[in-house]
PDB file of C-alpha atoms in Angstrom:
ATOM      1  CA  MET A   1       5.546 -17.463   4.416  1.00 74.00           C
ATOM      2  CA  ASP A   2       2.279 -16.848   6.268  1.00 85.00           C
ATOM      3  CA  ALA A   3       0.378 -13.883   4.792  1.00 87.00           C
ATOM      4  CA  ALA A   4      -0.215 -12.318   8.208  1.00 88.00           C
ATOM      5  CA  GLN A   5       3.504 -12.560   8.977  1.00 90.00           C
ATOM      6  CA  ALA A   6       4.382 -11.054   5.590  1.00 90.00           C
ATOM      7  CA  LEU A   7       2.098  -8.083   6.310  1.00 91.00           C
ATOM      8  CA  ALA A   8       3.557  -7.691   9.788  1.00 90.00           C
ATOM      9  CA  ASP A   9       7.052  -7.613   8.249  1.00 91.00           C
ATOM     10  CA  LEU A  10       5.842  -5.103   5.661  1.00 92.00           C
ATOM     11  CA  GLN A  11       4.560  -2.725   8.314  1.00 91.00           C
ATOM     12  CA  GLU A  12       7.811  -3.068  10.197  1.00 91.00           C
ATOM     13  CA  ILE A  13      10.046  -2.204   7.235  1.00 92.00           C
ATOM     14  CA  SER A  14       7.831   0.450   5.661  1.00 94.00           C
ATOM     15  CA  SER A  15       6.800   3.280   7.949  1.00 93.00           C
ATOM     16  CA  GLN A  16       4.866   4.957   5.136  1.00 95.00           C
ATOM     17  CA  ILE A  17       2.299   2.181   4.753  1.00 95.00           C
ATOM     18  CA  GLN A  18      -0.716   2.835   6.953  1.00 94.00           C
ATOM     19  CA  ALA A  19      -2.925  -0.102   6.001  1.00 95.00           C
ATOM     20  CA  ALA A  20      -2.539  -3.127   3.730  1.00 96.00           C
ATOM     21  CA  VAL A  21      -4.753  -6.005   2.659  1.00 96.00           C
ATOM     22  CA  VAL A  22      -3.778  -9.099   0.682  1.00 95.00           C
ATOM     23  CA  PHE A  23      -6.567 -10.642  -1.390  1.00 95.00           C
ATOM     24  CA  ASP A  24      -6.976 -13.154  -4.182  1.00 93.00           C
ATOM     25  CA  GLU A  25      -8.623 -13.118  -7.620  1.00 91.00           C
ATOM     26  CA  GLU A  26     -12.017 -13.814  -6.077  1.00 93.00           C
ATOM     27  CA  ALA A  27     -11.668 -10.723  -3.843  1.00 93.00           C
ATOM     28  CA  THR A  28     -11.340 -12.904  -0.736  1.00 94.00           C
ATOM     29  CA  VAL A  29      -9.340 -11.301   2.056  1.00 94.00           C
ATOM     30  CA  VAL A  30      -6.225 -13.409   2.744  1.00 93.00           C
ATOM     31  CA  ALA A  31      -4.658 -11.153   5.388  1.00 93.00           C
ATOM     32  CA  SER A  32      -5.167  -7.607   6.574  1.00 94.00           C
ATOM     33  CA  THR A  33      -3.620  -5.025   8.872  1.00 93.00           C
ATOM     34  CA  VAL A  34      -7.060  -3.472   9.371  1.00 91.00           C
ATOM     35  CA  ALA A  35      -8.667  -4.722  12.575  1.00 88.00           C
ATOM     36  CA  ASP A  36     -12.253  -4.515  11.316  1.00 89.00           C
ATOM     37  CA  GLU A  37     -13.112  -7.395   8.943  1.00 90.00           C
ATOM     38  CA  ALA A  38     -15.983  -5.522   7.342  1.00 91.00           C
ATOM     39  CA  ARG A  39     -13.660  -2.609   6.539  1.00 92.00           C
ATOM     40  CA  SER A  40     -11.128  -5.022   5.037  1.00 93.00           C
ATOM     41  CA  ARG A  41     -13.809  -6.407   2.730  1.00 94.00           C
ATOM     42  CA  GLU A  42     -14.903  -2.883   1.824  1.00 94.00           C
ATOM     43  CA  LEU A  43     -11.295  -2.003   1.056  1.00 95.00           C
ATOM     44  CA  VAL A  44     -10.882  -5.058  -1.152  1.00 95.00           C
ATOM     45  CA  GLY A  45     -14.159  -4.404  -2.963  1.00 96.00           C
ATOM     46  CA  ALA A  46     -13.096  -0.856  -3.776  1.00 96.00           C
ATOM     47  CA  ALA A  47      -9.614  -2.044  -4.818  1.00 96.00           C
ATOM     48  CA  VAL A  48     -11.149  -4.541  -7.256  1.00 95.00           C
ATOM     49  CA  GLU A  49     -13.317  -1.744  -8.653  1.00 95.00           C
ATOM     50  CA  LEU A  50     -10.257   0.498  -9.009  1.00 95.00           C
ATOM     51  CA  LEU A  51      -8.293  -2.253 -10.785  1.00 94.00           C
ATOM     52  CA  SER A  52     -11.033  -3.048 -13.282  1.00 93.00           C
ATOM     53  CA  ALA A  53     -11.755   0.636 -14.017  1.00 93.00           C
ATOM     54  CA  ALA A  54      -8.024   1.290 -14.503  1.00 93.00           C
ATOM     55  CA  SER A  55      -7.553  -1.857 -16.649  1.00 91.00           C
ATOM     56  CA  ALA A  56     -10.287  -0.638 -18.968  1.00 87.00           C
ATOM     57  CA  SER A  57      -8.090   2.339 -19.853  1.00 80.00           C
ATOM     58  CA  ALA A  58      -5.063   0.142 -20.666  1.00 76.00           C
ATOM     59  CA  PRO A  59      -3.500   0.852 -24.066  1.00 72.00           C
ATOM     60  CA  GLY A  60      -3.468  -2.154 -26.397  1.00 77.00           C
ATOM     61  CA  GLU A  61      -3.275  -5.587 -24.823  1.00 83.00           C
ATOM     62  CA  ALA A  62      -0.960  -4.663 -21.961  1.00 86.00           C
ATOM     63  CA  GLN A  63      -1.925  -6.030 -18.556  1.00 91.00           C
ATOM     64  CA  LEU A  64      -2.070  -3.664 -15.596  1.00 93.00           C
ATOM     65  CA  VAL A  65       0.356  -4.858 -12.886  1.00 94.00           C
ATOM     66  CA  GLN A  66       0.324  -1.979 -10.403  1.00 96.00           C
ATOM     67  CA  LEU A  67      -1.170   1.435  -9.871  1.00 96.00           C
ATOM     68  CA  GLU A  68      -0.908   4.439  -7.599  1.00 97.00           C
ATOM     69  CA  ALA A  69      -3.780   6.859  -7.038  1.00 96.00           C
ATOM     70  CA  SER A  70      -2.498  10.032  -5.432  1.00 96.00           C
ATOM     71  CA  THR A  71      -4.955  12.328  -3.646  1.00 94.00           C
ATOM     72  CA  GLY A  72      -4.589  15.216  -1.252  1.00 92.00           C
ATOM     73  CA  GLU A  73      -5.492  12.925   1.660  1.00 92.00           C
ATOM     74  CA  GLY A  74      -3.040  10.153   0.788  1.00 95.00           C
ATOM     75  CA  SER A  75      -2.144   7.571  -1.821  1.00 97.00           C
ATOM     76  CA  VAL A  76      -3.580   4.179  -2.689  1.00 97.00           C
ATOM     77  CA  PHE A  77      -1.306   1.488  -4.110  1.00 97.00           C
ATOM     78  CA  VAL A  78      -2.520  -1.720  -5.718  1.00 97.00           C
ATOM     79  CA  VAL A  79      -0.068  -4.412  -6.812  1.00 96.00           C
ATOM     80  CA  ARG A  80      -0.882  -7.596  -8.711  1.00 93.00           C
ATOM     81  CA  ASP A  81       1.344 -10.691  -8.751  1.00 89.00           C
ATOM     82  CA  ALA A  82       0.122 -14.005 -10.194  1.00 84.00           C
ATOM     83  CA  GLY A  83      -3.072 -14.886  -8.316  1.00 87.00           C
ATOM     84  CA  ARG A  84      -2.596 -12.392  -5.494  1.00 92.00           C
ATOM     85  CA  ARG A  85      -3.238  -8.724  -5.079  1.00 95.00           C
ATOM     86  CA  LEU A  86      -2.241  -6.266  -2.418  1.00 96.00           C
ATOM     87  CA  VAL A  87      -3.862  -2.911  -1.699  1.00 97.00           C
ATOM     88  CA  ALA A  88      -2.126  -0.429   0.600  1.00 97.00           C
ATOM     89  CA  THR A  89      -2.661   3.143   1.722  1.00 97.00           C
ATOM     90  CA  THR A  90      -0.131   5.786   2.691  1.00 96.00           C
ATOM     91  CA  GLY A  91      -0.129   9.441   3.679  1.00 94.00           C
ATOM     92  CA  PRO A  92       0.255  12.220   1.088  1.00 93.00           C
ATOM     93  CA  GLU A  93       3.348  12.296  -1.148  1.00 92.00           C
ATOM     94  CA  PRO A  94       4.968   8.950  -0.295  1.00 95.00           C
ATOM     95  CA  THR A  95       8.231   7.688  -1.801  1.00 96.00           C
ATOM     96  CA  VAL A  96       6.492   5.844  -4.624  1.00 95.00           C
ATOM     97  CA  GLY A  97       9.355   3.616  -5.824  1.00 96.00           C
ATOM     98  CA  LEU A  98      10.143   2.468  -2.313  1.00 96.00           C
ATOM     99  CA  VAL A  99       6.527   1.683  -1.486  1.00 96.00           C
ATOM    100  CA  PHE A 100       6.101  -0.346  -4.684  1.00 96.00           C
ATOM    101  CA  TYR A 101       9.323  -2.245  -3.949  1.00 96.00           C
ATOM    102  CA  ASP A 102       8.158  -3.117  -0.427  1.00 96.00           C
ATOM    103  CA  LEU A 103       4.718  -4.204  -1.627  1.00 96.00           C
ATOM    104  CA  LYS A 104       6.124  -6.431  -4.378  1.00 94.00           C
ATOM    105  CA  SER A 105       8.622  -7.939  -1.941  1.00 93.00           C
ATOM    106  CA  CYS A 106       5.747  -8.716   0.410  1.00 93.00           C
ATOM    107  CA  LEU A 107       3.798 -10.517  -2.323  1.00 92.00           C
ATOM    108  CA  ARG A 108       6.892 -12.474  -3.412  1.00 90.00           C
ATOM    109  CA  ALA A 109       7.504 -13.497   0.202  1.00 89.00           C
ATOM    110  CA  LEU A 110       4.093 -15.195   0.213  1.00 84.00           C
ATOM    111  CA  ASP A 111       5.362 -17.651  -2.383  1.00 68.00           C
ATOM    112  CA  THR A 112       8.405 -18.696  -0.395  1.00 65.00           C
ATOM    113  CA  GLU A 113       8.206 -21.699   1.905  1.00 57.00           C
ATOM    114  CA  PRO A 114       8.776 -21.101   5.598  1.00 56.00           C
ATOM    115  CA  ALA A 115      12.307 -21.782   6.781  1.00 54.00           C
ATOM    116  CA  LYS A 116      12.605 -25.421   7.820  1.00 55.00           C
ATOM    117  CA  ARG A 117      14.038 -26.250  11.212  1.00 55.00           C
ATOM    118  CA  PRO A 118      17.415 -27.972  10.870  1.00 59.00           C
ATOM    119  CA  ARG A 119      17.172 -31.618  11.826  1.00 61.00           C
ATOM    120  CA  LYS A 120      19.402 -32.804  14.610  1.00 64.00           C
ATOM    121  CA  ARG A 121      21.983 -35.096  13.070  1.00 67.00           C
ATOM    122  CA  LYS A 122      22.938 -38.184  14.973  1.00 65.00           C
ATOM    123  CA  THR A 123      26.664 -38.769  15.335  1.00 68.00           C
ATOM    124  CA  ALA A 124      28.113 -42.103  14.262  1.00 68.00           C
ATOM    125  CA  ALA A 125      28.594 -43.112  17.932  1.00 66.00           C
ATOM    126  CA  ALA A 126      24.964 -42.337  18.771  1.00 63.00           C
ATOM    127  CA  LYS A 127      23.823 -44.447  15.818  1.00 62.00           C
ATOM    128  CA  LYS A 128      25.908 -47.469  16.913  1.00 64.00           C
ATOM    129  CA  ALA A 129      24.973 -47.400  20.621  1.00 62.00           C
ATOM    130  CA  PRO A 130      21.934 -49.625  21.268  1.00 61.00           C
ATOM    131  CA  THR A 131      19.032 -47.937  22.992  1.00 59.00           C
ATOM    132  CA  LYS A 132      17.735 -49.509  26.248  1.00 53.00           C
ATOM    133  CA  GLU A 133      14.144 -50.604  26.022  1.00 49.00           C
ATOM    134  CA  ALA A 134      11.807 -50.939  28.954  1.00 48.00           C
ATOM    135  CA  GLY A 135      11.832 -54.453  30.404  1.00 48.00           C
ATOM    136  CA  ASP A 136      15.331 -55.324  29.261  1.00 48.00           C
ATOM    137  CA  ALA A 137      17.375 -57.200  31.800  1.00 47.00           C
ATOM    138  CA  THR A 138      20.436 -55.169  32.873  1.00 45.00           C
TER     139      THR A 138
ATOM    140  CA  MET B   1      -4.419  55.754  16.057  1.00 79.00           C
ATOM    141  CA  GLN B   2      -0.973  55.057  14.627  1.00 84.00           C
ATOM    142  CA  ARG B   3      -0.764  51.885  16.702  1.00 88.00           C
ATOM    143  CA  LYS B   4      -4.052  50.630  15.290  1.00 88.00           C
ATOM    144  CA  ALA B   5      -2.939  51.341  11.723  1.00 88.00           C
ATOM    145  CA  ARG B   6       0.339  49.463  12.295  1.00 87.00           C
ATOM    146  CA  THR B   7      -1.552  46.511  13.781  1.00 88.00           C
ATOM    147  CA  LEU B   8      -3.906  46.423  10.824  1.00 87.00           C
ATOM    148  CA  VAL B   9      -1.056  46.565   8.296  1.00 86.00           C
ATOM    149  CA  GLY B  10       0.879  43.876  10.145  1.00 85.00           C
ATOM    150  CA  PHE B  11      -2.160  41.602  10.319  1.00 85.00           C
ATOM    151  CA  SER B  12      -2.920  42.071   6.605  1.00 86.00           C
ATOM    152  CA  ALA B  13       0.701  41.341   5.681  1.00 85.00           C
ATOM    153  CA  GLY B  14       0.614  38.181   7.769  1.00 84.00           C
ATOM    154  CA  VAL B  15      -2.588  36.976   6.129  1.00 84.00           C
ATOM    155  CA  LEU B  16      -1.159  37.674   2.669  1.00 82.00           C
ATOM    156  CA  ALA B  17       2.134  35.893   3.432  1.00 81.00           C
ATOM    157  CA  GLY B  18       0.301  32.894   4.871  1.00 80.00           C
ATOM    158  CA  THR B  19      -1.949  32.636   1.820  1.00 77.00           C
ATOM    159  CA  LEU B  20       1.002  32.762  -0.575  1.00 72.00           C
ATOM    160  CA  LEU B  21       2.920  30.110   1.400  1.00 72.00           C
ATOM    161  CA  TYR B  22      -0.114  27.829   1.543  1.00 68.00           C
ATOM    162  CA  ARG B  23      -0.731  28.119  -2.199  1.00 63.00           C
ATOM    163  CA  ARG B  24       2.924  27.409  -2.930  1.00 59.00           C
ATOM    164  CA  GLY B  25       2.787  24.350  -0.713  1.00 58.00           C
ATOM    165  CA  THR B  26      -0.322  22.844  -2.302  1.00 55.00           C
ATOM    166  CA  ARG B  27       0.733  23.538  -5.886  1.00 53.00           C
ATOM    167  CA  GLY B  28       2.729  20.285  -6.080  1.00 55.00           C
ATOM    168  CA  ARG B  29      -0.021  18.100  -4.592  1.00 63.00           C
ATOM    169  CA  ARG B  30      -1.938  17.574  -7.774  1.00 84.00           C
ATOM    170  CA  GLU B  31      -4.116  14.522  -7.766  1.00 92.00           C
ATOM    171  CA  ARG B  32      -3.245  11.884 -10.349  1.00 94.00           C
ATOM    172  CA  VAL B  33      -3.342   8.175 -11.109  1.00 96.00           C
ATOM    173  CA  ASP B  34      -0.277   6.324 -12.394  1.00 96.00           C
ATOM    174  CA  LEU B  35      -0.770   2.995 -14.126  1.00 95.00           C
ATOM    175  CA  TYR B  36       2.045   0.481 -14.730  1.00 95.00           C
ATOM    176  CA  PHE B  37       1.760  -2.356 -17.251  1.00 93.00           C
ATOM    177  CA  ASP B  38       3.476  -5.698 -17.791  1.00 92.00           C
ATOM    178  CA  ASP B  39       5.198  -4.483 -20.982  1.00 90.00           C
ATOM    179  CA  GLY B  40       7.054  -1.865 -18.927  1.00 92.00           C
ATOM    180  CA  SER B  41       4.915   1.044 -20.047  1.00 91.00           C
ATOM    181  CA  MET B  42       3.419   3.584 -17.678  1.00 93.00           C
ATOM    182  CA  VAL B  43       0.542   5.997 -18.068  1.00 92.00           C
ATOM    183  CA  SER B  44       0.072   9.026 -15.817  1.00 94.00           C
ATOM    184  CA  LEU B  45      -3.468  10.346 -15.724  1.00 93.00           C
ATOM    185  CA  ALA B  46      -3.759  13.920 -14.466  1.00 91.00           C
ATOM    186  CA  GLU B  47      -6.763  15.259 -12.592  1.00 86.00           C
ATOM    187  CA  GLY B  48      -9.500  16.627 -14.782  1.00 86.00           C
ATOM    188  CA  GLN B  49      -9.411  13.745 -17.258  1.00 87.00           C
ATOM    189  CA  GLN B  50     -12.534  11.628 -17.520  1.00 88.00           C
ATOM    190  CA  VAL B  51     -10.816   8.414 -16.434  1.00 89.00           C
ATOM    191  CA  THR B  52      -9.200  10.089 -13.436  1.00 92.00           C
ATOM    192  CA  GLU B  53     -12.532  11.512 -12.336  1.00 92.00           C
ATOM    193  CA  THR B  54     -13.791   7.907 -12.201  1.00 93.00           C
ATOM    194  CA  LEU B  55     -10.756   6.499 -10.387  1.00 95.00           C
ATOM    195  CA  LEU B  56     -10.063   9.169  -7.774  1.00 95.00           C
ATOM    196  CA  PRO B  57     -13.412   8.849  -5.923  1.00 95.00           C
ATOM    197  CA  ILE B  58     -12.791   5.106  -5.589  1.00 96.00           C
ATOM    198  CA  ALA B  59      -9.327   5.840  -4.190  1.00 96.00           C
ATOM    199  CA  ARG B  60     -10.828   8.262  -1.661  1.00 95.00           C
ATOM    200  CA  ARG B  61     -13.273   5.541  -0.558  1.00 94.00           C
ATOM    201  CA  ILE B  62     -10.330   3.201   0.020  1.00 95.00           C
ATOM    202  CA  LEU B  63      -8.533   5.836   2.087  1.00 95.00           C
ATOM    203  CA  ALA B  64     -11.648   6.489   4.157  1.00 93.00           C
ATOM    204  CA  ALA B  65     -12.208   2.762   4.747  1.00 91.00           C
ATOM    205  CA  ALA B  66      -8.579   2.330   5.826  1.00 91.00           C
ATOM    206  CA  ARG B  67      -8.784   5.320   8.194  1.00 87.00           C
ATOM    207  CA  ASN B  68     -12.040   4.201   9.787  1.00 80.00           C
ATOM    208  CA  GLY B  69     -11.003   0.586  10.137  1.00 68.00           C
ATOM    209  CA  ARG B  70      -8.059   1.227  12.452  1.00 56.00           C
TER     210      ARG B  70
END
């Protein structure tokens, strides 16, 4: 599925999410709900900083897969799945489990192929009937 | 004179009640950072810890960037 479409679906199903940006391991913006490109890059840069600072505090060898930073002004969610990351913001006191579920579903949807259009099947009669070509004598 | 005293008492009571309600409302909104790991473990970092004091300003920057970018 197209990343922009996945984000559009995410915003439709989750009213709590105010902004979301999908980015890759190189911090390149893949898709964003934020209109301003410069702001999207700023968002991604800060999200990468947040991830690396949080990963540094990981116990043992465990890999950080998601985080939520809750402030009085709102919450920041960052989710990591294979080579993609998603950062999203919400208002204060969101339903954390639901937001994480929606974000992970969005990232998984990026890995699915778009639905193929069903091919029109020719009936046996249509296959047998010869097609008239231009210039044929009738 | 009595009217003024009643007004003053009523105003003071209202201010006190409003303060108590506001403090009760903000008590639950403690800032924190929750980290989830691939082994299923989770760490909740409360405000005031050194790590949280590093992470929360970054989170506020993200929120500000998201608000201003709309």
